[in-house]
CSV table of C-alpha atoms in Angstrom, one decimal:
chain,number,residue,atom,x,y,z
O,22,MET,CA,47.9,11.3,52.2
O,23,TRP,CA,47.1,8.7,54.9
O,24,TRP,CA,43.4,7.8,55.5
O,25,PHE,CA,43.5,9.4,59.1
O,26,GLN,CA,44.7,12.8,57.3
O,27,GLN,CA,41.5,12.9,55.3
O,28,GLY,CA,38.9,15.2,56.8
O,29,LEU,CA,38.0,14.6,60.4
O,30,CYS,CA,37.8,10.9,60.2
O,31,TRP,CA,40.5,10.8,62.9
O,32,LEU,CA,37.9,11.9,65.4
O,33,PRO,CA,35.7,8.7,65.5
O,34,ALA,CA,38.6,6.7,65.2
O,35,ALA,CA,40.3,8.4,68.3
O,36,LEU,CA,36.9,8.0,70.2
O,37,VAL,CA,37.0,4.2,69.7
O,38,VAL,CA,40.7,3.7,70.2
O,39,TRP,CA,41.1,5.9,73.2
O,40,THR,CA,37.9,4.4,74.9
O,41,ALA,CA,39.1,0.7,74.0
O,42,ALA,CA,42.5,1.6,75.4
O,43,SER,CA,40.8,2.9,78.7
O,44,PHE,CA,39.0,-0.5,79.0
O,45,GLY,CA,42.2,-2.5,78.3
O,46,LEU,CA,44.6,-0.5,80.7
O,47,ALA,CA,41.9,-0.7,83.4
O,48,TYR,CA,41.3,-4.5,82.9
O,49,ILE,CA,45.0,-5.2,82.9
O,50,THR,CA,45.7,-3.4,86.2
O,51,ALA,CA,42.6,-4.7,88.1
O,52,VAL,CA,43.5,-8.2,87.1
O,53,VAL,CA,47.2,-7.9,88.0
O,54,LEU,CA,46.2,-6.5,91.4
O,55,ASN,CA,43.5,-9.1,91.7
O,56,HIS,CA,40.7,-6.6,92.2
O,57,VAL,CA,38.4,-8.5,89.6
O,58,ASP,CA,38.4,-11.9,88.1
O,59,PRO,CA,40.0,-12.4,84.8
O,60,LEU,CA,37.1,-13.8,83.1
O,61,LEU,CA,34.8,-11.0,81.8
O,62,PRO,CA,34.2,-8.7,84.7
O,63,TYR,CA,31.8,-5.9,84.4
O,64,ILE,CA,33.3,-2.9,83.0
O,65,SER,CA,32.3,-0.9,85.9
O,66,ASP,CA,34.1,-3.3,88.1
O,67,MET,CA,37.4,-2.5,86.6
O,68,GLY,CA,37.1,1.2,87.7
O,69,THR,CA,36.0,0.6,91.2
O,70,MET,CA,39.3,0.6,93.1
O,71,ALA,CA,42.4,2.4,93.2
O,72,PRO,CA,44.7,2.9,91.2
O,73,GLU,CA,42.9,1.7,88.1
O,74,ARG,CA,39.7,3.7,88.9
O,75,CYS,CA,41.8,7.0,88.7
O,76,VAL,CA,43.1,6.3,85.3
O,77,PHE,CA,39.7,4.8,84.2
O,78,GLY,CA,38.1,8.0,85.3
O,79,ILE,CA,40.5,10.3,83.5
O,80,MET,CA,40.5,8.4,80.3
O,81,LEU,CA,36.7,8.0,80.2
O,82,ASP,CA,36.5,11.9,80.8
O,83,VAL,CA,38.5,12.3,77.5
O,84,SER,CA,36.2,9.7,75.8
O,85,SER,CA,33.3,11.8,76.9
O,86,PHE,CA,34.8,14.9,75.2
O,87,LEU,CA,35.7,13.0,72.1
O,88,GLY,CA,32.2,11.6,71.9
O,89,MET,CA,30.6,15.2,72.1
O,90,ALA,CA,32.9,16.4,69.5
O,91,THR,CA,32.2,13.4,67.3
O,92,VAL,CA,28.3,13.8,67.8
O,93,TYR,CA,28.6,17.5,67.1
O,94,VAL,CA,30.5,17.0,63.9
O,95,ARG,CA,27.9,14.5,62.7
O,96,TYR,CA,25.3,17.0,63.4
O,97,LYS,CA,26.9,19.7,61.4
O,98,GLN,CA,27.5,17.3,58.4
O,99,VAL,CA,24.0,16.1,58.3
O,100,GLY,CA,22.8,19.6,58.4
O,101,ALA,CA,25.0,20.9,55.7
O,102,LEU,CA,24.0,17.8,53.4
O,103,THR,CA,20.2,18.2,54.1
O,104,ALA,CA,20.1,22.0,54.2
O,105,GLU,CA,17.3,22.1,51.8
O,106,GLY,CA,15.6,18.9,52.9
O,107,SER,CA,12.3,18.4,54.9
O,108,PRO,CA,11.9,20.2,58.1
O,109,SER,CA,11.3,16.7,59.8
O,110,LEU,CA,14.7,15.7,58.8
O,111,SER,CA,16.3,18.7,60.5
O,112,ARG,CA,14.2,18.0,63.7
O,113,LEU,CA,15.5,14.5,63.7
O,114,ASN,CA,19.1,15.7,63.3
O,115,ARG,CA,18.6,18.0,66.3
O,116,VAL,CA,17.2,15.3,68.4
O,117,GLY,CA,20.1,13.1,67.5
O,118,LEU,CA,22.5,15.8,68.7
O,119,VAL,CA,20.8,16.2,72.0
O,120,LEU,CA,20.7,12.3,72.6
O,121,GLY,CA,24.4,12.2,71.5
O,122,LEU,CA,25.4,14.9,73.9
O,123,ILE,CA,23.5,13.3,76.8
O,124,SER,CA,25.0,9.9,76.2
O,125,SER,CA,28.5,11.3,76.1
O,126,LEU,CA,27.7,13.1,79.5
O,127,GLY,CA,26.5,9.9,80.9
O,128,MET,CA,29.9,8.3,80.1
O,129,CYS,CA,31.5,10.9,82.4
O,130,VAL,CA,29.1,10.2,85.2
O,131,VAL,CA,29.8,6.4,85.0
O,132,ALA,CA,33.6,7.1,85.2
O,133,ASN,CA,33.5,9.5,88.1
O,134,PHE,CA,30.8,7.9,90.3
O,135,GLN,CA,31.8,4.3,91.0
O,136,LYS,CA,29.1,1.7,91.7
O,137,THR,CA,30.3,0.8,95.0
O,138,THR,CA,30.4,4.4,96.2
O,139,LEU,CA,27.2,6.0,94.7
O,140,PHE,CA,25.3,3.1,93.1
O,141,SER,CA,22.3,5.1,92.2
O,142,VAL,CA,24.3,7.9,90.4
O,143,HIS,CA,26.5,5.3,88.7
O,144,LEU,CA,23.3,3.5,87.5
O,145,VAL,CA,21.8,6.9,86.2
O,146,GLY,CA,25.1,7.3,84.3
O,147,ALA,CA,24.8,4.0,82.9
O,148,VAL,CA,21.3,4.4,81.6
O,149,LEU,CA,22.3,7.7,80.0
O,150,THR,CA,25.3,6.1,78.3
O,151,PHE,CA,23.7,2.9,77.1
O,152,GLY,CA,20.1,3.7,77.0
O,153,VAL,CA,20.2,7.1,75.5
O,154,GLY,CA,23.1,6.0,73.4
O,155,ALA,CA,20.9,3.2,71.9
O,156,LEU,CA,18.4,6.0,71.0
O,157,TYR,CA,21.0,7.9,69.4
O,158,ILE,CA,22.0,5.0,67.3
O,159,LEU,CA,18.3,4.6,66.4
O,160,VAL,CA,18.0,8.2,65.3
O,161,GLN,CA,21.2,8.2,63.3
O,162,THR,CA,19.9,4.8,61.6
O,163,LEU,CA,16.7,6.7,60.7
O,164,LEU,CA,18.7,9.6,59.1
O,165,SER,CA,20.8,7.0,57.2
O,166,LEU,CA,17.6,5.6,55.9
O,167,ARG,CA,16.3,9.0,54.8
O,168,MET,CA,19.6,10.0,53.4
O,169,GLN,CA,20.1,7.1,51.1
O,170,PRO,CA,20.5,6.7,48.1
O,171,HIS,CA,21.1,10.6,47.6
O,172,PHE,CA,24.0,11.1,50.2
O,173,HIS,CA,25.4,7.7,50.8
O,174,SER,CA,24.8,4.1,49.7
O,175,LYS,CA,22.2,1.6,51.1
O,176,THR,CA,25.1,-0.4,52.4
O,177,VAL,CA,25.8,2.2,55.1
O,178,TYR,CA,22.3,2.3,56.2
O,179,LEU,CA,22.3,-1.7,56.4
O,180,ALA,CA,25.4,-1.7,58.4
O,181,ARG,CA,24.1,0.8,60.9
O,182,LEU,CA,20.6,-1.0,61.1
O,183,ALA,CA,22.4,-4.3,61.9
O,184,ILE,CA,24.5,-2.6,64.5
O,185,GLY,CA,21.2,-1.2,65.9
O,186,VAL,CA,19.8,-4.5,66.2
O,187,TRP,CA,22.9,-5.9,68.0
O,188,THR,CA,22.8,-3.1,70.4
O,189,LEU,CA,19.1,-3.8,71.1
O,190,CYS,CA,19.8,-7.5,71.7
O,191,SER,CA,22.6,-6.8,73.9
O,192,ILE,CA,20.5,-4.4,76.0
O,193,ILE,CA,17.7,-6.9,76.3
O,194,SER,CA,20.1,-9.8,77.2
O,195,MET,CA,22.0,-7.7,79.9
O,196,PHE,CA,18.7,-6.5,81.5
O,197,VAL,CA,17.1,-9.9,81.7
O,198,SER,CA,20.1,-11.6,83.0
O,199,SER,CA,20.8,-8.9,85.5
O,200,VAL,CA,17.2,-9.3,86.9
O,201,ILE,CA,17.5,-13.0,87.2
O,202,MET,CA,20.9,-12.5,89.0
O,203,TYR,CA,19.7,-10.1,91.5
O,204,SER,CA,16.5,-12.1,92.1
O,205,THR,CA,18.6,-15.2,92.5
O,206,LEU,CA,21.0,-13.5,94.9
O,207,ALA,CA,18.4,-11.8,97.0
O,208,GLY,CA,19.9,-10.5,100.3
O,209,VAL,CA,23.5,-10.6,98.8
O,210,ASP,CA,25.4,-7.3,98.2
O,211,VAL,CA,26.0,-7.8,94.5
O,212,THR,CA,27.0,-4.2,94.0
O,213,HIS,CA,30.3,-5.0,96.1
O,214,LYS,CA,30.7,-8.4,94.8
O,215,LEU,CA,33.8,-8.4,92.7
O,216,HIS,CA,35.0,-11.9,92.6
O,217,TRP,CA,32.7,-14.9,91.4
O,218,ILE,CA,33.3,-18.6,91.8
O,219,PRO,CA,32.3,-20.8,88.8
O,220,GLY,CA,29.3,-23.0,89.9
O,221,GLU,CA,28.0,-20.7,92.7
O,222,LYS,CA,24.6,-19.4,92.8
O,223,GLY,CA,23.8,-16.8,90.1
O,224,TYR,CA,27.2,-17.4,88.3
O,225,THR,CA,25.7,-18.2,84.9
O,226,ALA,CA,23.5,-15.2,84.9
O,227,HIS,CA,26.4,-13.0,86.0
O,228,ILE,CA,28.5,-14.3,83.0
O,229,ILE,CA,25.7,-13.8,80.7
O,230,SER,CA,25.2,-10.3,82.0
O,231,THR,CA,28.8,-9.4,81.6
O,232,VAL,CA,29.2,-10.8,78.2
O,233,SER,CA,26.1,-8.8,77.2
O,234,GLU,CA,27.6,-5.5,78.5
O,235,TRP,CA,30.8,-6.2,76.7
O,236,SER,CA,28.7,-6.9,73.7
O,237,LEU,CA,26.9,-3.7,74.0
O,238,ALA,CA,30.3,-1.7,74.3
O,239,PHE,CA,31.6,-3.2,71.2
O,240,SER,CA,28.3,-2.4,69.3
O,241,PHE,CA,28.9,1.1,70.2
O,242,PHE,CA,32.5,1.0,68.9
O,243,SER,CA,31.4,-0.5,65.6
O,244,PHE,CA,28.8,2.1,65.2
O,245,PHE,CA,31.2,5.0,65.5
O,246,LEU,CA,33.7,3.2,63.1
O,247,THR,CA,31.1,3.7,60.5
O,248,TYR,CA,31.5,7.5,60.7
O,249,ILE,CA,35.1,7.2,59.6
O,250,ARG,CA,34.4,7.2,55.8
O,251,ASP,CA,31.7,9.8,56.3
O,252,PHE,CA,34.0,12.1,58.2
O,253,GLN,CA,36.7,11.8,55.5
O,254,LYS,CA,34.6,14.2,53.5
O,255,ILE,CA,34.1,17.0,56.2
O,256,LYS,CA,36.3,19.8,57.7
O,257,LEU,CA,35.4,22.3,60.3
O,258,ARG,CA,37.2,25.5,60.8
O,259,ALA,CA,36.7,28.5,63.0
O,260,VAL,CA,36.1,32.1,61.7
O,261,ALA,CA,36.7,35.1,63.8
O,262,ASP,CA,33.7,37.6,63.3
O,263,LEU,CA,35.0,40.8,64.7
O,264,GLN,CA,32.2,43.0,66.3
O,265,SER,CA,34.7,45.8,67.0
O,266,ARG,CA,38.1,47.0,66.1
O,267,HIS,CA,39.4,47.0,69.6
O,268,LEU,CA,39.1,45.1,72.8
O,269,TYR,CA,37.8,47.9,75.2
O,270,ASN,CA,34.6,48.0,76.8
O,271,GLY,CA,33.2,51.5,76.4
O,272,PRO,CA,32.4,53.3,73.1
O,273,HIS,CA,34.5,56.4,74.3
O,274,TYR,CA,37.6,54.4,73.5
O,275,HIS,CA,37.0,54.4,69.7
O,276,ASN,CA,39.2,57.2,68.8
O,277,GLN,CA,41.9,56.5,71.3
O,278,THR,CA,45.2,54.7,70.4
O,279,PRO,CA,46.2,51.9,72.9
O,280,SER,CA,49.2,53.0,75.0
O,281,GLU,CA,51.1,49.9,74.0
O,282,THR,CA,51.0,47.5,71.1
O,283,SER,CA,50.6,43.8,71.3
O,284,PRO,CA,50.1,41.1,68.9
O,285,LEU,CA,46.5,40.5,70.0
O,286,LEU,CA,45.5,44.2,69.5
O,287,VAL,CA,47.4,44.3,66.3
O,288,GLY,CA,45.6,41.3,65.0
O,289,GLY,CA,42.2,42.9,66.0
O,290,ARG,CA,42.7,45.8,63.6
C-alpha cells in the first residue's frame, strides 16, 4: 500500500499540493503576461488581473474546501483520541475547529475579492486567512503539547511549535515592513502598484514584505504537512440512519405500497 493510500493522509497532502499549484500557475501566467514582476510579487498581486485571477479564484476556492475538510477531520480525530480526557481539552479542540473553518473561509474571500477591486474586503479575508490561521496553529500546538506523550511523540509537538514560531515571525516581519512601506510611500496608490523598480523609494520594505508573505504561506504548508502521519491512522465513513421505511411525508402512507419500484425506494426498506 502506498503512503497516500493509508487513512486520510491524502487530504492534507492534497491541500498543500493544490494550493501550491494554484500559486505556481498564477505566478507563471502573471509573469509571462508581464502583469507582475518576476522577483517575489505579493501573492494577491498574482490574482489581480485576468486571466490568472480567474484560475486563481477557482483553485483557491477548492483549497478552501480542502482546508475545511482537513480541519474537520483533525477535529474528529482529536475528539476520538481524547474522548475520556479533560473538558478543557475538548473545548480547546472545538475552538480549533472554529478557527480553522474561519481561516479556510478567509482564503475564499481573498481569492474572490481582489485587492485592486475591493481592498477592504480583501484585507479582511487576508486577516482571516493568516491571522486567524495563526491562532489555529497555536491552538493545535497547544493540543499537541497536551496530547504528548500518550498519543504522539514529543517530536511532533516540537515540530509544530517551531512552525508556530516561524509563522509568528513572518507575521511580525510582514506587518512592520508593510507599515514602513506605506508610510514611506505616502500619497502613492500602493494597492494598484504591481511593478517595482529596484532602488526606488520603498522598494526594500516592499521586498521584505513580500518575502515575509511567502514565508508565511510556506509556514502554513509546512504545518499541514505535519498532519500526514497523523491522518494515516484515521478513516471517516458515513452511516445512513433511517428514520422511516419510506420517503413519503405523511404518516398515512405507512401501509401503502409505492406504485412503482426504484432502487432508491428498495434501498430504504
